[in-house]
Amino acid sequence: MSIRLGDIAPDFKAETTQGPISFHEWLGDSWGMLFSHPADFTPVCTTELGKTALLKGEFEKKGVKVIAVSVDDLASHNKWVPDIEEVNGVKMNFPIIADSEKVVAGLYDMIHPNASEKATVRSVFIIGPDKKVKLTLTYPASTGRNFQELLRVIDSLQLTAEYSVATPADWKDGDDAIVVPSISTADAILKFPKGVKEVKPYLRYTPQPNK
Ligand code: BEZ
């Protein structure tokens, strides 16, 4: 069954390149990003894991722990890691789950048989500190993900979790936010002391509340 927004992220135990984990325990009170890739020793995946390692500090600043998964075993992951490090000029600094029994792939519905019977597609699950799934994304094997977009989405998820705002198209951290429709303009003026600009009765902007 597919995982929907608001569902509790399934818990599991797994071997990883940084030792065994129990997923919920590993997440602790942090946000998390679990992402799958089709297979070890493949070109797009090599760039994606390297990019994530390079950006790990950015994820950490946002309180997000990152973890990758594919249906290869631990010996394969461990053989592949030096390639990722060499190609991307980075030390691998986050765990890759070994899921040769397809336990995680099954729990998170990461195998889409009409795309590939055997390999996971490029799924992303962003999980909040309450262990609920806040975002899902699915890319085909042939398209590498944009990790700056994932960081941008996390900014939006974290902002909208704290304040009664939404974020407009192409929003980025620091831009004006949108007052959620359930708040009247009169109440919004009281709630957002930095100001409220009414473009339409249903489209009201306010400066980002946490800046
Ligand atoms: C890759 O991960 O590089 C890849 C996998 C399947 C098709 C194309 C690229």
mmCIF file with all atom_site columns, C-alpha atoms and ligand atoms in Angstrom:
data_model
loop_
_atom_site.group_PDB
_atom_site.id
_atom_site.type_symbol
_atom_site.label_atom_id
_atom_site.label_alt_id
_atom_site.label_comp_id
_atom_site.label_asym_id
_atom_site.label_entity_id
_atom_site.label_seq_id
_atom_site.pdbx_PDB_ins_code
_atom_site.Cartn_x
_atom_site.Cartn_y
_atom_site.Cartn_z
_atom_site.occupancy
_atom_site.B_iso_or_equiv
_atom_site.pdbx_formal_charge
_atom_site.auth_seq_id
_atom_site.auth_comp_id
_atom_site.auth_asym_id
_atom_site.auth_atom_id
_atom_site.pdbx_PDB_model_num
ATOM   1   C CA . MET A 1 1   ? 0.000  0.000  0.000   1.00 0.00 ? 1   MET A CA 1
ATOM   2   C CA . SER A 1 2   ? 1.328  3.403  -0.840  1.00 0.00 ? 2   SER A CA 1
ATOM   3   C CA . ILE A 1 3   ? 2.253  5.843  1.876   1.00 0.00 ? 3   ILE A CA 1
ATOM   4   C CA . ARG A 1 4   ? 0.205  9.018  2.101   1.00 0.00 ? 4   ARG A CA 1
ATOM   5   C CA . LEU A 1 5   ? 0.982  12.362 3.631   1.00 0.00 ? 5   LEU A CA 1
ATOM   6   C CA . GLY A 1 6   ? 0.244  12.337 7.350   1.00 0.00 ? 6   GLY A CA 1
ATOM   7   C CA . ASP A 1 7   ? 0.806  8.570  7.695   1.00 0.00 ? 7   ASP A CA 1
ATOM   8   C CA . ILE A 1 8   ? 3.278  7.413  10.335  1.00 0.00 ? 8   ILE A CA 1
ATOM   9   C CA . ALA A 1 9   ? 6.508  6.515  8.524   1.00 0.00 ? 9   ALA A CA 1
ATOM   10  C CA . PRO A 1 10  ? 6.850  2.720  8.840   1.00 0.00 ? 10  PRO A CA 1
ATOM   11  C CA . ASP A 1 11  ? 9.459  1.649  11.366  1.00 0.00 ? 11  ASP A CA 1
ATOM   12  C CA . PHE A 1 12  ? 12.034 -1.040 10.534  1.00 0.00 ? 12  PHE A CA 1
ATOM   13  C CA . LYS A 1 13  ? 15.365 -2.489 11.590  1.00 0.00 ? 13  LYS A CA 1
ATOM   14  C CA . ALA A 1 14  ? 18.134 -2.599 8.983   1.00 0.00 ? 14  ALA A CA 1
ATOM   15  C CA . GLU A 1 15  ? 21.853 -2.972 8.360   1.00 0.00 ? 15  GLU A CA 1
ATOM   16  C CA . THR A 1 16  ? 23.491 0.194  7.061   1.00 0.00 ? 16  THR A CA 1
ATOM   17  C CA . THR A 1 17  ? 26.970 1.321  6.082   1.00 0.00 ? 17  THR A CA 1
ATOM   18  C CA . GLN A 1 18  ? 27.142 2.928  9.539   1.00 0.00 ? 18  GLN A CA 1
ATOM   19  C CA . GLY A 1 19  ? 25.926 -0.126 11.474  1.00 0.00 ? 19  GLY A CA 1
ATOM   20  C CA . PRO A 1 20  ? 22.510 -1.552 12.350  1.00 0.00 ? 20  PRO A CA 1
ATOM   21  C CA . ILE A 1 21  ? 19.653 0.855  12.984  1.00 0.00 ? 21  ILE A CA 1
ATOM   22  C CA . SER A 1 22  ? 16.115 0.842  14.246  1.00 0.00 ? 22  SER A CA 1
ATOM   23  C CA . PHE A 1 23  ? 14.633 3.586  12.061  1.00 0.00 ? 23  PHE A CA 1
ATOM   24  C CA . HIS A 1 24  ? 12.420 5.500  14.531  1.00 0.00 ? 24  HIS A CA 1
ATOM   25  C CA . GLU A 1 25  ? 15.091 5.293  17.204  1.00 0.00 ? 25  GLU A CA 1
ATOM   26  C CA . TRP A 1 26  ? 17.692 6.518  14.700  1.00 0.00 ? 26  TRP A CA 1
ATOM   27  C CA . LEU A 1 27  ? 15.447 9.466  13.782  1.00 0.00 ? 27  LEU A CA 1
ATOM   28  C CA . GLY A 1 28  ? 15.004 10.448 17.431  1.00 0.00 ? 28  GLY A CA 1
ATOM   29  C CA . ASP A 1 29  ? 13.416 13.903 17.608  1.00 0.00 ? 29  ASP A CA 1
ATOM   30  C CA . SER A 1 30  ? 14.882 15.018 14.278  1.00 0.00 ? 30  SER A CA 1
ATOM   31  C CA . TRP A 1 31  ? 13.329 15.519 10.909  1.00 0.00 ? 31  TRP A CA 1
ATOM   32  C CA . GLY A 1 32  ? 14.394 12.817 8.461   1.00 0.00 ? 32  GLY A CA 1
ATOM   33  C CA . MET A 1 33  ? 14.846 12.299 4.749   1.00 0.00 ? 33  MET A CA 1
ATOM   34  C CA . LEU A 1 34  ? 14.734 8.693  3.516   1.00 0.00 ? 34  LEU A CA 1
ATOM   35  C CA . PHE A 1 35  ? 15.499 8.354  -0.191  1.00 0.00 ? 35  PHE A CA 1
ATOM   36  C CA . SER A 1 36  ? 15.845 5.346  -2.437  1.00 0.00 ? 36  SER A CA 1
ATOM   37  C CA . HIS A 1 37  ? 18.006 4.835  -5.485  1.00 0.00 ? 37  HIS A CA 1
ATOM   38  C CA . PRO A 1 38  ? 17.791 1.999  -8.018  1.00 0.00 ? 38  PRO A CA 1
ATOM   39  C CA . ALA A 1 39  ? 21.137 0.276  -7.564  1.00 0.00 ? 39  ALA A CA 1
ATOM   40  C CA . ASP A 1 40  ? 24.785 0.531  -6.529  1.00 0.00 ? 40  ASP A CA 1
ATOM   41  C CA . PHE A 1 41  ? 27.457 1.204  -9.159  1.00 0.00 ? 41  PHE A CA 1
ATOM   42  C CA . THR A 1 42  ? 25.070 3.215  -11.332 1.00 0.00 ? 42  THR A CA 1
ATOM   43  C CA . PRO A 1 43  ? 25.957 6.665  -12.652 1.00 0.00 ? 43  PRO A CA 1
ATOM   44  C CA . VAL A 1 44  ? 23.051 8.863  -11.532 1.00 0.00 ? 44  VAL A CA 1
ATOM   45  C CA . CYS A 1 45  ? 23.048 7.352  -8.039  1.00 0.00 ? 45  CYS A CA 1
ATOM   46  C CA . THR A 1 46  ? 26.774 7.992  -7.708  1.00 0.00 ? 46  THR A CA 1
ATOM   47  C CA . THR A 1 47  ? 26.171 11.711 -8.299  1.00 0.00 ? 47  THR A CA 1
ATOM   48  C CA . GLU A 1 48  ? 23.119 11.848 -6.003  1.00 0.00 ? 48  GLU A CA 1
ATOM   49  C CA . LEU A 1 49  ? 24.806 10.263 -3.009  1.00 0.00 ? 49  LEU A CA 1
ATOM   50  C CA . GLY A 1 50  ? 27.877 12.445 -3.471  1.00 0.00 ? 50  GLY A CA 1
ATOM   51  C CA . LYS A 1 51  ? 25.712 15.570 -3.673  1.00 0.00 ? 51  LYS A CA 1
ATOM   52  C CA . THR A 1 52  ? 23.884 14.596 -0.500  1.00 0.00 ? 52  THR A CA 1
ATOM   53  C CA . ALA A 1 53  ? 27.192 14.062 1.309   1.00 0.00 ? 53  ALA A CA 1
ATOM   54  C CA . LEU A 1 54  ? 28.358 17.512 0.149   1.00 0.00 ? 54  LEU A CA 1
ATOM   55  C CA . LEU A 1 55  ? 25.106 19.064 1.417   1.00 0.00 ? 55  LEU A CA 1
ATOM   56  C CA . LYS A 1 56  ? 24.938 17.132 4.683   1.00 0.00 ? 56  LYS A CA 1
ATOM   57  C CA . GLY A 1 57  ? 25.840 20.241 6.701   1.00 0.00 ? 57  GLY A CA 1
ATOM   58  C CA . GLU A 1 58  ? 22.890 22.093 5.117   1.00 0.00 ? 58  GLU A CA 1
ATOM   59  C CA . PHE A 1 59  ? 20.499 19.296 6.071   1.00 0.00 ? 59  PHE A CA 1
ATOM   60  C CA . GLU A 1 60  ? 21.962 19.237 9.595   1.00 0.00 ? 60  GLU A CA 1
ATOM   61  C CA . LYS A 1 61  ? 21.459 23.001 10.020  1.00 0.00 ? 61  LYS A CA 1
ATOM   62  C CA . LYS A 1 62  ? 17.762 22.337 9.410   1.00 0.00 ? 62  LYS A CA 1
ATOM   63  C CA . GLY A 1 63  ? 17.755 19.462 11.912  1.00 0.00 ? 63  GLY A CA 1
ATOM   64  C CA . VAL A 1 64  ? 17.283 16.825 9.183   1.00 0.00 ? 64  VAL A CA 1
ATOM   65  C CA . LYS A 1 65  ? 18.982 13.409 9.256   1.00 0.00 ? 65  LYS A CA 1
ATOM   66  C CA . VAL A 1 66  ? 19.484 11.874 5.814   1.00 0.00 ? 66  VAL A CA 1
ATOM   67  C CA . ILE A 1 67  ? 19.559 8.187  4.935   1.00 0.00 ? 67  ILE A CA 1
ATOM   68  C CA . ALA A 1 68  ? 19.623 6.390  1.576   1.00 0.00 ? 68  ALA A CA 1
ATOM   69  C CA . VAL A 1 69  ? 18.421 2.916  0.632   1.00 0.00 ? 69  VAL A CA 1
ATOM   70  C CA . SER A 1 70  ? 18.703 0.479  -2.230  1.00 0.00 ? 70  SER A CA 1
ATOM   71  C CA . VAL A 1 71  ? 18.068 -3.231 -2.631  1.00 0.00 ? 71  VAL A CA 1
ATOM   72  C CA . ASP A 1 72  ? 21.784 -4.060 -2.733  1.00 0.00 ? 72  ASP A CA 1
ATOM   73  C CA . ASP A 1 73  ? 23.558 -5.728 0.163   1.00 0.00 ? 73  ASP A CA 1
ATOM   74  C CA . LEU A 1 74  ? 26.029 -4.238 2.605   1.00 0.00 ? 74  LEU A CA 1
ATOM   75  C CA . ALA A 1 75  ? 29.102 -5.734 0.895   1.00 0.00 ? 75  ALA A CA 1
ATOM   76  C CA . SER A 1 76  ? 28.054 -4.066 -2.363  1.00 0.00 ? 76  SER A CA 1
ATOM   77  C CA . HIS A 1 77  ? 27.429 -0.692 -0.669  1.00 0.00 ? 77  HIS A CA 1
ATOM   78  C CA . ASN A 1 78  ? 30.824 -0.879 1.034   1.00 0.00 ? 78  ASN A CA 1
ATOM   79  C CA . LYS A 1 79  ? 32.555 -1.598 -2.274  1.00 0.00 ? 79  LYS A CA 1
ATOM   80  C CA . TRP A 1 80  ? 30.743 1.290  -3.984  1.00 0.00 ? 80  TRP A CA 1
ATOM   81  C CA . VAL A 1 81  ? 31.363 3.960  -1.299  1.00 0.00 ? 81  VAL A CA 1
ATOM   82  C CA . PRO A 1 82  ? 35.021 4.614  -2.340  1.00 0.00 ? 82  PRO A CA 1
ATOM   83  C CA . ASP A 1 83  ? 33.807 5.366  -5.889  1.00 0.00 ? 83  ASP A CA 1
ATOM   84  C CA . ILE A 1 84  ? 31.248 7.884  -4.591  1.00 0.00 ? 84  ILE A CA 1
ATOM   85  C CA . GLU A 1 85  ? 33.963 9.509  -2.495  1.00 0.00 ? 85  GLU A CA 1
ATOM   86  C CA . GLU A 1 86  ? 36.460 9.634  -5.357  1.00 0.00 ? 86  GLU A CA 1
ATOM   87  C CA . VAL A 1 87  ? 34.040 10.939 -7.998  1.00 0.00 ? 87  VAL A CA 1
ATOM   88  C CA . ASN A 1 88  ? 32.509 13.628 -5.793  1.00 0.00 ? 88  ASN A CA 1
ATOM   89  C CA . GLY A 1 89  ? 35.565 14.551 -3.709  1.00 0.00 ? 89  GLY A CA 1
ATOM   90  C CA . VAL A 1 90  ? 33.694 13.959 -0.469  1.00 0.00 ? 90  VAL A CA 1
ATOM   91  C CA . LYS A 1 91  ? 33.666 11.522 2.457   1.00 0.00 ? 91  LYS A CA 1
ATOM   92  C CA . MET A 1 92  ? 30.452 9.536  2.728   1.00 0.00 ? 92  MET A CA 1
ATOM   93  C CA . ASN A 1 93  ? 28.979 10.888 5.943   1.00 0.00 ? 93  ASN A CA 1
ATOM   94  C CA . PHE A 1 94  ? 25.493 9.399  6.161   1.00 0.00 ? 94  PHE A CA 1
ATOM   95  C CA . PRO A 1 95  ? 24.192 5.807  6.155   1.00 0.00 ? 95  PRO A CA 1
ATOM   96  C CA . ILE A 1 96  ? 23.051 3.749  3.190   1.00 0.00 ? 96  ILE A CA 1
ATOM   97  C CA . ILE A 1 97  ? 20.583 1.013  4.121   1.00 0.00 ? 97  ILE A CA 1
ATOM   98  C CA . ALA A 1 98  ? 21.247 -2.476 2.750   1.00 0.00 ? 98  ALA A CA 1
ATOM   99  C CA . ASP A 1 99  ? 17.814 -3.726 1.720   1.00 0.00 ? 99  ASP A CA 1
ATOM   100 C CA . SER A 1 100 ? 18.559 -6.893 -0.242  1.00 0.00 ? 100 SER A CA 1
ATOM   101 C CA . GLU A 1 101 ? 15.445 -8.537 1.272   1.00 0.00 ? 101 GLU A CA 1
ATOM   102 C CA . LYS A 1 102 ? 13.388 -5.537 0.037   1.00 0.00 ? 102 LYS A CA 1
ATOM   103 C CA . VAL A 1 103 ? 11.867 -4.939 3.467   1.00 0.00 ? 103 VAL A CA 1
ATOM   104 C CA . VAL A 1 104 ? 12.168 -1.148 3.375   1.00 0.00 ? 104 VAL A CA 1
ATOM   105 C CA . ALA A 1 105 ? 11.329 -1.062 -0.336  1.00 0.00 ? 105 ALA A CA 1
ATOM   106 C CA . GLY A 1 106 ? 8.123  -2.980 0.430   1.00 0.00 ? 106 GLY A CA 1
ATOM   107 C CA . LEU A 1 107 ? 7.094  -0.930 3.462   1.00 0.00 ? 107 LEU A CA 1
ATOM   108 C CA . TYR A 1 108 ? 7.559  2.321  1.526   1.00 0.00 ? 108 TYR A CA 1
ATOM   109 C CA . ASP A 1 109 ? 6.267  1.011  -1.833  1.00 0.00 ? 109 ASP A CA 1
ATOM   110 C CA . MET A 1 110 ? 9.519  1.959  -3.544  1.00 0.00 ? 110 MET A CA 1
ATOM   111 C CA . ILE A 1 111 ? 9.332  -0.726 -6.234  1.00 0.00 ? 111 ILE A CA 1
ATOM   112 C CA . HIS A 1 112 ? 7.031  0.245  -9.081  1.00 0.00 ? 112 HIS A CA 1
ATOM   113 C CA . PRO A 1 113 ? 6.787  -2.938 -11.157 1.00 0.00 ? 113 PRO A CA 1
ATOM   114 C CA . ASN A 1 114 ? 5.824  -1.168 -14.377 1.00 0.00 ? 114 ASN A CA 1
ATOM   115 C CA . ALA A 1 115 ? 9.080  0.813  -14.128 1.00 0.00 ? 115 ALA A CA 1
ATOM   116 C CA . SER A 1 116 ? 11.275 -2.035 -12.841 1.00 0.00 ? 116 SER A CA 1
ATOM   117 C CA . GLU A 1 117 ? 10.348 -5.333 -11.229 1.00 0.00 ? 117 GLU A CA 1
ATOM   118 C CA . LYS A 1 118 ? 13.554 -5.495 -9.227  1.00 0.00 ? 118 LYS A CA 1
ATOM   119 C CA . ALA A 1 119 ? 14.913 -2.061 -8.412  1.00 0.00 ? 119 ALA A CA 1
ATOM   120 C CA . THR A 1 120 ? 13.560 0.805  -6.353  1.00 0.00 ? 120 THR A CA 1
ATOM   121 C CA . VAL A 1 121 ? 12.595 4.011  -8.134  1.00 0.00 ? 121 VAL A CA 1
ATOM   122 C CA . ARG A 1 122 ? 13.883 7.352  -6.795  1.00 0.00 ? 122 ARG A CA 1
ATOM   123 C CA . SER A 1 123 ? 11.504 7.885  -3.872  1.00 0.00 ? 123 SER A CA 1
ATOM   124 C CA . VAL A 1 124 ? 11.898 10.612 -1.262  1.00 0.00 ? 124 VAL A CA 1
ATOM   125 C CA . PHE A 1 125 ? 10.114 10.683 2.091   1.00 0.00 ? 125 PHE A CA 1
ATOM   126 C CA . ILE A 1 126 ? 10.499 13.673 4.375   1.00 0.00 ? 126 ILE A CA 1
ATOM   127 C CA . ILE A 1 127 ? 9.448  12.790 7.884   1.00 0.00 ? 127 ILE A CA 1
ATOM   128 C CA . GLY A 1 128 ? 8.673  15.200 10.732  1.00 0.00 ? 128 GLY A CA 1
ATOM   129 C CA . PRO A 1 129 ? 9.761  14.869 14.371  1.00 0.00 ? 129 PRO A CA 1
ATOM   130 C CA . ASP A 1 130 ? 6.299  13.367 15.031  1.00 0.00 ? 130 ASP A CA 1
ATOM   131 C CA . LYS A 1 131 ? 7.333  10.504 12.632  1.00 0.00 ? 131 LYS A CA 1
ATOM   132 C CA . LYS A 1 132 ? 4.597  11.525 10.193  1.00 0.00 ? 132 LYS A CA 1
ATOM   133 C CA . VAL A 1 133 ? 5.308  11.703 6.463   1.00 0.00 ? 133 VAL A CA 1
ATOM   134 C CA . LYS A 1 134 ? 5.310  15.355 5.399   1.00 0.00 ? 134 LYS A CA 1
ATOM   135 C CA . LEU A 1 135 ? 6.313  14.965 1.761   1.00 0.00 ? 135 LEU A CA 1
ATOM   136 C CA . THR A 1 136 ? 6.704  12.236 -0.837  1.00 0.00 ? 136 THR A CA 1
ATOM   137 C CA . LEU A 1 137 ? 8.327  12.524 -4.241  1.00 0.00 ? 137 LEU A CA 1
ATOM   138 C CA . THR A 1 138 ? 8.869  9.897  -6.932  1.00 0.00 ? 138 THR A CA 1
ATOM   139 C CA . TYR A 1 139 ? 11.351 10.265 -9.771  1.00 0.00 ? 139 TYR A CA 1
ATOM   140 C CA . PRO A 1 140 ? 12.197 7.712  -12.435 1.00 0.00 ? 140 PRO A CA 1
ATOM   141 C CA . ALA A 1 141 ? 15.618 6.051  -12.407 1.00 0.00 ? 141 ALA A CA 1
ATOM   142 C CA . SER A 1 142 ? 16.816 8.178  -15.317 1.00 0.00 ? 142 SER A CA 1
ATOM   143 C CA . THR A 1 143 ? 16.310 11.556 -13.590 1.00 0.00 ? 143 THR A CA 1
ATOM   144 C CA . GLY A 1 144 ? 18.604 12.614 -10.767 1.00 0.00 ? 144 GLY A CA 1
ATOM   145 C CA . ARG A 1 145 ? 16.910 14.647 -8.042  1.00 0.00 ? 145 ARG A CA 1
ATOM   146 C CA . ASN A 1 146 ? 17.503 18.317 -7.302  1.00 0.00 ? 146 ASN A CA 1
ATOM   147 C CA . PHE A 1 147 ? 18.844 18.387 -3.747  1.00 0.00 ? 147 PHE A CA 1
ATOM   148 C CA . GLN A 1 148 ? 18.585 22.176 -3.532  1.00 0.00 ? 148 GLN A CA 1
ATOM   149 C CA . GLU A 1 149 ? 14.855 21.706 -4.140  1.00 0.00 ? 149 GLU A CA 1
ATOM   150 C CA . LEU A 1 150 ? 14.709 19.207 -1.289  1.00 0.00 ? 150 LEU A CA 1
ATOM   151 C CA . LEU A 1 151 ? 16.371 21.745 1.017   1.00 0.00 ? 151 LEU A CA 1
ATOM   152 C CA . ARG A 1 152 ? 13.906 24.407 -0.183  1.00 0.00 ? 152 ARG A CA 1
ATOM   153 C CA . VAL A 1 153 ? 10.939 22.138 0.461   1.00 0.00 ? 153 VAL A CA 1
ATOM   154 C CA . ILE A 1 154 ? 12.225 21.412 3.970   1.00 0.00 ? 154 ILE A CA 1
ATOM   155 C CA . ASP A 1 155 ? 12.336 25.176 4.652   1.00 0.00 ? 155 ASP A CA 1
ATOM   156 C CA . SER A 1 156 ? 8.689  25.407 3.583   1.00 0.00 ? 156 SER A CA 1
ATOM   157 C CA . LEU A 1 157 ? 7.628  22.334 5.583   1.00 0.00 ? 157 LEU A CA 1
ATOM   158 C CA . GLN A 1 158 ? 9.335  23.625 8.720   1.00 0.00 ? 158 GLN A CA 1
ATOM   159 C CA . LEU A 1 159 ? 7.903  27.136 8.324   1.00 0.00 ? 159 LEU A CA 1
ATOM   160 C CA . THR A 1 160 ? 4.351  25.968 7.676   1.00 0.00 ? 160 THR A CA 1
ATOM   161 C CA . ALA A 1 161 ? 4.544  23.520 10.603  1.00 0.00 ? 161 ALA A CA 1
ATOM   162 C CA . GLU A 1 162 ? 5.207  26.450 12.967  1.00 0.00 ? 162 GLU A CA 1
ATOM   163 C CA . TYR A 1 163 ? 3.095  29.297 11.581  1.00 0.00 ? 163 TYR A CA 1
ATOM   164 C CA . SER A 1 164 ? -0.342 29.654 9.957   1.00 0.00 ? 164 SER A CA 1
ATOM   165 C CA . VAL A 1 165 ? 1.193  30.311 6.563   1.00 0.00 ? 165 VAL A CA 1
ATOM   166 C CA . ALA A 1 166 ? 1.660  28.579 3.230   1.00 0.00 ? 166 ALA A CA 1
ATOM   167 C CA . THR A 1 167 ? 4.360  29.270 0.643   1.00 0.00 ? 167 THR A CA 1
ATOM   168 C CA . PRO A 1 168 ? 3.722  30.450 -2.925  1.00 0.00 ? 168 PRO A CA 1
ATOM   169 C CA . ALA A 1 169 ? 5.119  29.150 -6.208  1.00 0.00 ? 169 ALA A CA 1
ATOM   170 C CA . ASP A 1 170 ? 8.911  29.201 -6.347  1.00 0.00 ? 170 ASP A CA 1
ATOM   171 C CA . TRP A 1 171 ? 9.093  30.478 -2.744  1.00 0.00 ? 171 TRP A CA 1
ATOM   172 C CA . LYS A 1 172 ? 12.467 30.381 -1.090  1.00 0.00 ? 172 LYS A CA 1
ATOM   173 C CA . ASP A 1 173 ? 13.610 31.052 2.441   1.00 0.00 ? 173 ASP A CA 1
ATOM   174 C CA . GLY A 1 174 ? 13.265 34.787 3.164   1.00 0.00 ? 174 GLY A CA 1
ATOM   175 C CA . ASP A 1 175 ? 10.461 35.479 0.660   1.00 0.00 ? 175 ASP A CA 1
ATOM   176 C CA . ASP A 1 176 ? 6.993  36.592 1.734   1.00 0.00 ? 176 ASP A CA 1
ATOM   177 C CA . ALA A 1 177 ? 4.638  33.816 2.817   1.00 0.00 ? 177 ALA A CA 1
ATOM   178 C CA . ILE A 1 178 ? 0.890  33.447 2.237   1.00 0.00 ? 178 ILE A CA 1
ATOM   179 C CA . VAL A 1 179 ? -1.616 33.685 5.101   1.00 0.00 ? 179 VAL A CA 1
ATOM   180 C CA . VAL A 1 180 ? -3.636 30.431 5.201   1.00 0.00 ? 180 VAL A CA 1
ATOM   181 C CA . PRO A 1 181 ? -7.230 30.803 3.967   1.00 0.00 ? 181 PRO A CA 1
ATOM   182 C CA . SER A 1 182 ? -8.747 29.787 7.330   1.00 0.00 ? 182 SER A CA 1
ATOM   183 C CA . ILE A 1 183 ? -7.574 33.068 8.925   1.00 0.00 ? 183 ILE A CA 1
ATOM   184 C CA . SER A 1 184 ? -9.582 36.240 8.211   1.00 0.00 ? 184 SER A CA 1
ATOM   185 C CA . THR A 1 185 ? -7.659 39.309 7.083   1.00 0.00 ? 185 THR A CA 1
ATOM   186 C CA . ALA A 1 186 ? -8.681 41.076 10.336  1.00 0.00 ? 186 ALA A CA 1
ATOM   187 C CA . ASP A 1 187 ? -7.227 38.225 12.410  1.00 0.00 ? 187 ASP A CA 1
ATOM   188 C CA . ALA A 1 188 ? -4.148 38.005 10.177  1.00 0.00 ? 188 ALA A CA 1
ATOM   189 C CA . ILE A 1 189 ? -3.338 41.678 10.856  1.00 0.00 ? 189 ILE A CA 1
ATOM   190 C CA . LEU A 1 190 ? -3.305 40.876 14.586  1.00 0.00 ? 190 LEU A CA 1
ATOM   191 C CA . LYS A 1 191 ? -1.371 37.611 14.139  1.00 0.00 ? 191 LYS A CA 1
ATOM   192 C CA . PHE A 1 192 ? 1.310  38.890 11.779  1.00 0.00 ? 192 PHE A CA 1
ATOM   193 C CA . PRO A 1 193 ? 2.680  42.181 13.180  1.00 0.00 ? 193 PRO A CA 1
ATOM   194 C CA . LYS A 1 194 ? 5.131  42.557 10.255  1.00 0.00 ? 194 LYS A CA 1
ATOM   195 C CA . GLY A 1 195 ? 2.139  43.363 8.053   1.00 0.00 ? 195 GLY A CA 1
ATOM   196 C CA . VAL A 1 196 ? -0.398 41.788 5.729   1.00 0.00 ? 196 VAL A CA 1
ATOM   197 C CA . LYS A 1 197 ? -0.783 42.712 2.066   1.00 0.00 ? 197 LYS A CA 1
ATOM   198 C CA . GLU A 1 198 ? -4.161 41.778 0.589   1.00 0.00 ? 198 GLU A CA 1
ATOM   199 C CA . VAL A 1 199 ? -3.921 41.097 -3.167  1.00 0.00 ? 199 VAL A CA 1
ATOM   200 C CA . LYS A 1 200 ? -7.291 39.314 -3.220  1.00 0.00 ? 200 LYS A CA 1
ATOM   201 C CA . PRO A 1 201 ? -9.507 38.530 -0.235  1.00 0.00 ? 201 PRO A CA 1
ATOM   202 C CA . TYR A 1 202 ? -8.150 34.965 -0.482  1.00 0.00 ? 202 TYR A CA 1
ATOM   203 C CA . LEU A 1 203 ? -4.514 35.873 -1.306  1.00 0.00 ? 203 LEU A CA 1
ATOM   204 C CA . ARG A 1 204 ? -2.780 37.686 1.520   1.00 0.00 ? 204 ARG A CA 1
ATOM   205 C CA . TYR A 1 205 ? 1.006  37.923 1.879   1.00 0.00 ? 205 TYR A CA 1
ATOM   206 C CA . THR A 1 206 ? 2.996  38.502 5.045   1.00 0.00 ? 206 THR A CA 1
ATOM   207 C CA . PRO A 1 207 ? 6.767  38.782 5.534   1.00 0.00 ? 207 PRO A CA 1
ATOM   208 C CA . GLN A 1 208 ? 8.236  35.451 6.594   1.00 0.00 ? 208 GLN A CA 1
ATOM   209 C CA . PRO A 1 209 ? 7.312  35.287 10.298  1.00 0.00 ? 209 PRO A CA 1
ATOM   210 C CA . ASN A 1 210 ? 10.529 33.656 11.537  1.00 0.00 ? 210 ASN A CA 1
ATOM   211 C CA . LYS A 1 211 ? 12.979 36.033 9.827   1.00 0.00 ? 211 LYS A CA 1
HETATM 212 C C1 . BEZ B 2 .   ? 21.360 5.281  -12.551 1.00 0.00 ? 1   BEZ B C1 1
HETATM 213 O O1 . BEZ B 2 .   ? 21.092 5.126  -11.370 1.00 0.00 ? 1   BEZ B O1 1
HETATM 214 O O2 . BEZ B 2 .   ? 22.351 5.879  -12.896 1.00 0.00 ? 1   BEZ B O2 1
HETATM 215 C C2 . BEZ B 2 .   ? 20.413 4.784  -13.561 1.00 0.00 ? 1   BEZ B C2 1
HETATM 216 C C3 . BEZ B 2 .   ? 19.629 3.695  -13.253 1.00 0.00 ? 1   BEZ B C3 1
HETATM 217 C C4 . BEZ B 2 .   ? 18.752 3.217  -14.201 1.00 0.00 ? 1   BEZ B C4 1
HETATM 218 C C5 . BEZ B 2 .   ? 18.638 3.851  -15.436 1.00 0.00 ? 1   BEZ B C5 1
HETATM 219 C C6 . BEZ B 2 .   ? 19.428 4.950  -15.711 1.00 0.00 ? 1   BEZ B C6 1
HETATM 220 C C7 . BEZ B 2 .   ? 20.315 5.420  -14.767 1.00 0.00 ? 1   BEZ B C7 1
#
